[in-house]
PDB file of C-alpha atoms in Angstrom:
ATOM      1  CA  MET J   1     100.045 125.196  93.114  1.00  0.00           C
ATOM      2  CA  SER J   2      99.151 121.407  94.853  1.00  0.00           C
ATOM      3  CA  SER J   3     102.541 122.458  96.512  1.00  0.00           C
ATOM      4  CA  HIS J   4     100.743 125.082  98.664  1.00  0.00           C
ATOM      5  CA  PHE J   5      98.104 123.064  99.291  1.00  0.00           C
ATOM      6  CA  ASP J   6     100.239 120.187 100.671  1.00  0.00           C
ATOM      7  CA  ALA J   7     102.273 122.569 103.100  1.00  0.00           C
ATOM      8  CA  ALA J   8      98.591 123.684 104.067  1.00  0.00           C
ATOM      9  CA  ALA J   9      97.329 120.362 104.774  1.00  0.00           C
ATOM     10  CA  SER J  10      98.099 119.735 108.300  1.00  0.00           C
ATOM     11  CA  LYS J  11      96.223 122.516 109.553  1.00  0.00           C
ATOM     12  CA  TRP J  12      93.529 123.160 106.935  1.00  0.00           C
ATOM     13  CA  ASP J  13      90.738 122.009 109.525  1.00  0.00           C
ATOM     14  CA  HIS J  14      92.498 123.985 112.031  1.00  0.00           C
ATOM     15  CA  ASP J  15      90.508 127.364 110.514  1.00  0.00           C
ATOM     16  CA  PRO J  16      87.082 127.656 111.984  1.00  0.00           C
ATOM     17  CA  ALA J  17      86.226 130.087 108.860  1.00  0.00           C
ATOM     18  CA  LYS J  18      86.878 127.036 106.228  1.00  0.00           C
ATOM     19  CA  VAL J  19      85.125 124.219 108.658  1.00  0.00           C
ATOM     20  CA  GLU J  20      81.634 126.341 109.083  1.00  0.00           C
ATOM     21  CA  ARG J  21      82.675 127.790 104.981  1.00  0.00           C
ATOM     22  CA  ALA J  22      82.242 123.722 104.046  1.00  0.00           C
ATOM     23  CA  ARG J  23      78.799 123.486 106.856  1.00  0.00           C
ATOM     24  CA  VAL J  24      77.135 126.470 105.010  1.00  0.00           C
ATOM     25  CA  THR J  25      77.516 125.409 101.410  1.00  0.00           C
ATOM     26  CA  ALA J  26      76.996 121.600 103.022  1.00  0.00           C
ATOM     27  CA  GLU J  27      73.453 122.884 104.334  1.00  0.00           C
ATOM     28  CA  ARG J  28      72.397 124.771 101.044  1.00  0.00           C
ATOM     29  CA  ILE J  29      73.681 121.743  99.103  1.00  0.00           C
ATOM     30  CA  ARG J  30      71.481 119.697 101.219  1.00  0.00           C
ATOM     31  CA  GLU J  31      67.834 122.007  99.996  1.00  0.00           C
ATOM     32  CA  LEU J  32      68.610 121.828  95.583  1.00  0.00           C
ATOM     33  CA  PRO J  33      66.375 118.564  94.610  1.00  0.00           C
ATOM     34  CA  PHE J  34      68.234 115.868  93.185  1.00  0.00           C
ATOM     35  CA  VAL J  35      66.887 114.180  90.904  1.00  0.00           C
ATOM     36  CA  ASN J  36      69.070 110.913  92.216  1.00  0.00           C
ATOM     37  CA  ARG J  37      71.598 110.374  95.020  1.00  0.00           C
ATOM     38  CA  ASN J  38      74.068 107.891  93.570  1.00  0.00           C
ATOM     39  CA  SER J  39      77.149 109.064  93.712  1.00  0.00           C
ATOM     40  CA  LEU J  40      78.417 112.934  94.804  1.00  0.00           C
ATOM     41  CA  VAL J  41      82.102 113.910  93.170  1.00  0.00           C
ATOM     42  CA  ASP J  42      83.405 116.998  95.285  1.00  0.00           C
ATOM     43  CA  PHE J  43      86.049 117.958  92.921  1.00  0.00           C
ATOM     44  CA  GLY J  44      89.039 120.579  94.624  1.00  0.00           C
ATOM     45  CA  SER J  45      87.955 118.275  97.895  1.00  0.00           C
ATOM     46  CA  GLY J  46      90.689 118.980  99.772  1.00  0.00           C
ATOM     47  CA  THR J  47      90.291 117.733 103.067  1.00  0.00           C
ATOM     48  CA  GLY J  48      87.011 116.813 102.925  1.00  0.00           C
ATOM     49  CA  LEU J  49      85.479 119.334 104.954  1.00  0.00           C
ATOM     50  CA  LEU J  50      82.558 119.512 102.499  1.00  0.00           C
ATOM     51  CA  GLY J  51      82.458 116.342 100.939  1.00  0.00           C
ATOM     52  CA  LEU J  52      82.479 114.369 104.201  1.00  0.00           C
ATOM     53  CA  GLN J  53      79.226 116.346 105.461  1.00  0.00           C
ATOM     54  CA  LEU J  54      77.681 115.095 102.026  1.00  0.00           C
ATOM     55  CA  LYS J  55      78.081 110.971 102.944  1.00  0.00           C
ATOM     56  CA  ASP J  56      74.738 110.981 104.102  1.00  0.00           C
ATOM     57  CA  SER J  57      73.070 112.666 101.502  1.00  0.00           C
ATOM     58  CA  PHE J  58      74.484 110.403  98.888  1.00  0.00           C
ATOM     59  CA  ALA J  59      75.194 106.567  98.261  1.00  0.00           C
ATOM     60  CA  SER J  60      78.509 107.569  97.853  1.00  0.00           C
ATOM     61  CA  VAL J  61      80.930 110.462  97.221  1.00  0.00           C
ATOM     62  CA  LEU J  62      84.277 110.412  95.814  1.00  0.00           C
ATOM     63  CA  LEU J  63      86.816 113.152  96.522  1.00  0.00           C
ATOM     64  CA  VAL J  64      89.326 114.229  94.115  1.00  0.00           C
ATOM     65  CA  ASP J  65      92.405 116.703  94.400  1.00  0.00           C
ATOM     66  CA  SER J  66      95.527 117.319  92.982  1.00  0.00           C
ATOM     67  CA  SER J  67      97.108 117.575  96.169  1.00  0.00           C
ATOM     68  CA  PRO J  68      98.402 114.249  97.781  1.00  0.00           C
ATOM     69  CA  GLU J  69      98.636 115.843 101.336  1.00  0.00           C
ATOM     70  CA  MET J  70      95.129 116.941 101.744  1.00  0.00           C
ATOM     71  CA  LEU J  71      93.628 113.392 100.393  1.00  0.00           C
ATOM     72  CA  ARG J  72      96.152 112.150 103.191  1.00  0.00           C
ATOM     73  CA  VAL J  73      94.801 113.913 105.560  1.00  0.00           C
ATOM     74  CA  ALA J  74      91.082 112.413 104.109  1.00  0.00           C
ATOM     75  CA  ARG J  75      92.303 109.545 104.558  1.00  0.00           C
ATOM     76  CA  GLU J  76      92.973 109.569 107.525  1.00  0.00           C
ATOM     77  CA  LYS J  77      89.407 111.380 108.699  1.00  0.00           C
ATOM     78  CA  ILE J  78      87.226 108.667 106.894  1.00  0.00           C
ATOM     79  CA  THR J  79      89.723 105.630 108.720  1.00  0.00           C
ATOM     80  CA  GLU J  80      89.207 107.055 111.779  1.00  0.00           C
ATOM     81  CA  GLN J  81      85.855 107.768 111.645  1.00  0.00           C
ATOM     82  CA  GLY J  82      84.844 104.435 110.386  1.00  0.00           C
ATOM     83  CA  ILE J  83      83.169 105.779 107.108  1.00  0.00           C
ATOM     84  CA  THR J  84      82.485 103.464 104.312  1.00  0.00           C
ATOM     85  CA  ASN J  85      80.462 104.887 101.322  1.00  0.00           C
ATOM     86  CA  VAL J  86      84.002 108.045 100.748  1.00  0.00           C
ATOM     87  CA  GLU J  87      86.499 107.380  98.700  1.00  0.00           C
ATOM     88  CA  THR J  88      89.870 109.654  97.369  1.00  0.00           C
ATOM     89  CA  CYS J  89      90.542 109.999  93.954  1.00  0.00           C
ATOM     90  CA  HIS J  90      94.331 112.429  92.891  1.00  0.00           C
ATOM     91  CA  GLY J  91      93.313 114.140  89.734  1.00  0.00           C
ATOM     92  CA  ASP J  92      93.820 117.156  88.185  1.00  0.00           C
ATOM     93  CA  SER J  93      90.365 117.250  86.411  1.00  0.00           C
ATOM     94  CA  LEU J  94      87.123 115.817  85.982  1.00  0.00           C
ATOM     95  CA  THR J  95      88.880 113.655  83.071  1.00  0.00           C
ATOM     96  CA  ASP J  96      89.625 111.757  86.059  1.00  0.00           C
ATOM     97  CA  VAL J  97      86.484 110.451  87.317  1.00  0.00           C
ATOM     98  CA  VAL J  98      84.851 107.339  85.437  1.00  0.00           C
ATOM     99  CA  SER J  99      81.970 106.521  85.918  1.00  0.00           C
ATOM    100  CA  ARG J 100      78.225 108.769  85.909  1.00  0.00           C
ATOM    101  CA  HIS J 101      77.745 110.583  88.934  1.00  0.00           C
ATOM    102  CA  SER J 102      74.169 111.993  90.383  1.00  0.00           C
ATOM    103  CA  ALA J 103      76.100 115.519  91.086  1.00  0.00           C
ATOM    104  CA  ILE J 104      79.731 117.463  90.952  1.00  0.00           C
ATOM    105  CA  THR J 105      80.133 119.852  94.149  1.00  0.00           C
ATOM    106  CA  THR J 106      83.141 122.550  94.079  1.00  0.00           C
ATOM    107  CA  LEU J 107      83.812 124.873  96.986  1.00  0.00           C
ATOM    108  CA  MET J 108      86.445 128.004  96.353  1.00  0.00           C
ATOM    109  CA  VAL J 109      88.019 125.806  93.373  1.00  0.00           C
ATOM    110  CA  LEU J 110      86.120 126.891  89.807  1.00  0.00           C
ATOM    111  CA  HIS J 111      88.356 130.343  90.381  1.00  0.00           C
ATOM    112  CA  HIS J 112      91.756 128.748  90.491  1.00  0.00           C
ATOM    113  CA  MET J 113      91.451 127.127  87.632  1.00  0.00           C
ATOM    114  CA  ALA J 114      92.281 128.364  84.301  1.00  0.00           C
ATOM    115  CA  ASP J 115      89.828 127.600  81.620  1.00  0.00           C
ATOM    116  CA  VAL J 116      86.190 127.755  82.891  1.00  0.00           C
ATOM    117  CA  LYS J 117      84.938 126.149  80.027  1.00  0.00           C
ATOM    118  CA  ALA J 118      86.632 122.863  79.733  1.00  0.00           C
ATOM    119  CA  PHE J 119      85.389 122.310  83.097  1.00  0.00           C
ATOM    120  CA  PHE J 120      81.448 122.683  82.541  1.00  0.00           C
ATOM    121  CA  THR J 121      82.276 120.586  79.289  1.00  0.00           C
ATOM    122  CA  GLU J 122      83.704 117.891  81.325  1.00  0.00           C
ATOM    123  CA  ALA J 123      81.915 118.344  84.149  1.00  0.00           C
ATOM    124  CA  TYR J 124      78.056 117.553  81.456  1.00  0.00           C
ATOM    125  CA  GLN J 125      80.214 114.079  80.311  1.00  0.00           C
ATOM    126  CA  ALA J 126      80.913 113.037  84.493  1.00  0.00           C
ATOM    127  CA  LEU J 127      77.536 113.686  85.325  1.00  0.00           C
ATOM    128  CA  GLU J 128      74.397 111.371  84.759  1.00  0.00           C
ATOM    129  CA  PRO J 129      71.322 112.883  82.782  1.00  0.00           C
ATOM    130  CA  GLU J 130      69.650 115.609  85.568  1.00  0.00           C
ATOM    131  CA  GLY J 131      72.225 115.663  87.037  1.00  0.00           C
ATOM    132  CA  PHE J 132      73.927 118.476  89.476  1.00  0.00           C
ATOM    133  CA  LEU J 133      76.872 120.788  89.173  1.00  0.00           C
ATOM    134  CA  ILE J 134      76.989 122.350  92.087  1.00  0.00           C
ATOM    135  CA  ILE J 135      79.994 125.432  92.190  1.00  0.00           C
ATOM    136  CA  ALA J 136      80.409 127.881  95.505  1.00  0.00           C
ATOM    137  CA  ASP J 137      82.481 130.498  94.759  1.00  0.00           C
ATOM    138  CA  LEU J 138      84.409 133.979  95.148  1.00  0.00           C
ATOM    139  CA  ALA J 139      81.692 136.891  93.793  1.00  0.00           C
ATOM    140  CA  LYS J 140      84.262 139.448  91.657  1.00  0.00           C
ATOM    141  CA  GLU J 141      86.910 141.081  92.790  1.00  0.00           C
ATOM    142  CA  ASP J 142      89.308 143.557  92.532  1.00  0.00           C
ATOM    143  CA  GLY J 143      92.170 141.182  93.122  1.00  0.00           C
ATOM    144  CA  SER J 144      92.937 141.274  96.350  1.00  0.00           C
ATOM    145  CA  PHE J 145      91.383 138.455  97.953  1.00  0.00           C
ATOM    146  CA  HIS J 146      94.958 136.473  96.409  1.00  0.00           C
ATOM    147  CA  LYS J 147      97.363 139.433  97.119  1.00  0.00           C
ATOM    148  CA  HIS J 148      99.638 137.766  99.600  1.00  0.00           C
ATOM    149  CA  MET J 149      99.661 134.563  97.198  1.00  0.00           C
ATOM    150  CA  SER J 150     102.450 135.368  94.404  1.00  0.00           C
ATOM    151  CA  SER J 151     101.741 132.820  92.269  1.00  0.00           C
ATOM    152  CA  PHE J 152      98.188 132.932  91.744  1.00  0.00           C
ATOM    153  CA  SER J 153      97.459 133.345  88.414  1.00  0.00           C
ATOM    154  CA  GLY J 154      93.523 132.674  88.185  1.00  0.00           C
ATOM    155  CA  HIS J 155      90.557 134.332  88.164  1.00  0.00           C
ATOM    156  CA  ASN J 156      89.501 136.998  90.347  1.00  0.00           C
ATOM    157  CA  GLY J 157      86.114 135.297  91.611  1.00  0.00           C
ATOM    158  CA  PHE J 158      82.921 135.815  88.778  1.00  0.00           C
ATOM    159  CA  ASP J 159      79.957 137.508  87.595  1.00  0.00           C
ATOM    160  CA  THR J 160      77.221 134.750  88.154  1.00  0.00           C
ATOM    161  CA  GLU J 161      75.632 135.418  84.648  1.00  0.00           C
ATOM    162  CA  GLU J 162      79.046 135.323  82.656  1.00  0.00           C
ATOM    163  CA  LEU J 163      79.006 131.533  84.504  1.00  0.00           C
ATOM    164  CA  SER J 164      75.728 131.005  83.673  1.00  0.00           C
ATOM    165  CA  GLU J 165      76.361 132.044  79.741  1.00  0.00           C
ATOM    166  CA  ILE J 166      78.844 129.064  79.640  1.00  0.00           C
ATOM    167  CA  ALA J 167      76.348 126.725  81.398  1.00  0.00           C
ATOM    168  CA  ALA J 168      74.112 126.964  78.959  1.00  0.00           C
ATOM    169  CA  GLU J 169      76.319 126.604  75.521  1.00  0.00           C
ATOM    170  CA  SER J 170      77.545 123.837  77.649  1.00  0.00           C
ATOM    171  CA  GLY J 171      73.806 121.693  77.561  1.00  0.00           C
ATOM    172  CA  PHE J 172      73.106 122.851  81.448  1.00  0.00           C
ATOM    173  CA  ARG J 173      70.187 124.473  82.832  1.00  0.00           C
ATOM    174  CA  VAL J 174      70.698 126.926  85.539  1.00  0.00           C
ATOM    175  CA  HIS J 175      68.287 126.461  88.763  1.00  0.00           C
ATOM    176  CA  SER J 176      69.775 128.387  90.815  1.00  0.00           C
ATOM    177  CA  ALA J 177      72.348 130.984  91.572  1.00  0.00           C
ATOM    178  CA  GLU J 178      72.811 133.519  94.930  1.00  0.00           C
ATOM    179  CA  ARG J 179      74.933 135.244  97.042  1.00  0.00           C
ATOM    180  CA  TYR J 180      74.820 132.927 100.846  1.00  0.00           C
ATOM    181  CA  HIS J 181      78.014 133.597 103.122  1.00  0.00           C
ATOM    182  CA  GLU J 182      80.626 135.842 103.339  1.00  0.00           C
ATOM    183  CA  ILE J 183      85.079 135.458 104.019  1.00  0.00           C
ATOM    184  CA  VAL J 184      86.118 137.785 106.137  1.00  0.00           C
ATOM    185  CA  LYS J 185      90.000 139.200 105.607  1.00  0.00           C
ATOM    186  CA  LYS J 186      91.567 141.471 108.334  1.00  0.00           C
ATOM    187  CA  GLY J 187      93.789 143.473 105.980  1.00  0.00           C
ATOM    188  CA  ALA J 188      97.969 144.538 106.950  1.00  0.00           C
ATOM    189  CA  ASN J 189      96.893 147.758 109.106  1.00  0.00           C
ATOM    190  CA  GLY J 190      94.060 146.375 110.626  1.00  0.00           C
ATOM    191  CA  GLU J 191      90.204 146.740 108.551  1.00  0.00           C
ATOM    192  CA  ARG J 192      88.715 143.947 108.014  1.00  0.00           C
ATOM    193  CA  ARG J 193      86.621 143.557 104.556  1.00  0.00           C
ATOM    194  CA  ALA J 194      84.046 140.493 103.557  1.00  0.00           C
ATOM    195  CA  TYR J 195      84.293 138.808 100.510  1.00  0.00           C
ATOM    196  CA  PRO J 196      80.598 137.096  99.168  1.00  0.00           C
ATOM    197  CA  LEU J 197      80.181 133.712  97.851  1.00  0.00           C
ATOM    198  CA  PHE J 198      78.054 132.688  95.537  1.00  0.00           C
ATOM    199  CA  LEU J 199      76.189 129.096  95.555  1.00  0.00           C
ATOM    200  CA  PHE J 200      75.909 128.021  91.759  1.00  0.00           C
ATOM    201  CA  ALA J 201      73.281 125.000  90.715  1.00  0.00           C
ATOM    202  CA  ALA J 202      73.037 123.758  87.202  1.00  0.00           C
ATOM    203  CA  ILE J 203      71.276 120.757  85.935  1.00  0.00           C
ATOM    204  CA  LYS J 204      72.705 118.787  82.949  1.00  0.00           C
ATOM    205  CA  GLN J 205      69.585 118.483  80.366  1.00  0.00           C
ATOM    206  CA  VAL J 206      68.765 115.582  78.738  1.00  0.00           C
ATOM    207  CA  LEU J 207      68.820 115.771  74.795  1.00  0.00           C
ATOM    208  CA  PRO J 208      66.084 115.116  73.251  1.00  0.00           C
TER     209      PRO J 208
END
């Protein structure tokens, strides 16, 4: 899968819909009541479209992605803009992330992960007490979203009630789950179809 994103990296930021999606998502994330704003991990960050917009909301931001080319583009932007509080990390899972963080966010990443429960467990371990896990992703759909990708083996979106159960089992308290944006795709026959996105936010509970 990383080879697909490596190939797309140089033109990723040229898509206005992707830029707008990241902008709207960052806007919603800023509204959350963070206890601490020490550090944010943008997991599956790509070129940093989301994480770089949150650099002024946290003391530091770590962009984590499995695609070397995506991270190369992100580093170019960091250098060009003279940003000093954002770093990159090549990694396939949150186990590649060291130390505890105030928040972890993902945008259109979770549906690519085979083991969602493992991700929640890893996120719990990587967060500070009262830290936020924020997931922006596809609402449940019929599989048509990725029909153009023959190699796709992920999830056809999610039911946030199912994610809430997984979150609770992993030690999180759900703060909010709501639809906030949509991706519009044009089919082969020219028909336009909207795919809703949700923003799911959960807080790491402090065990007694």
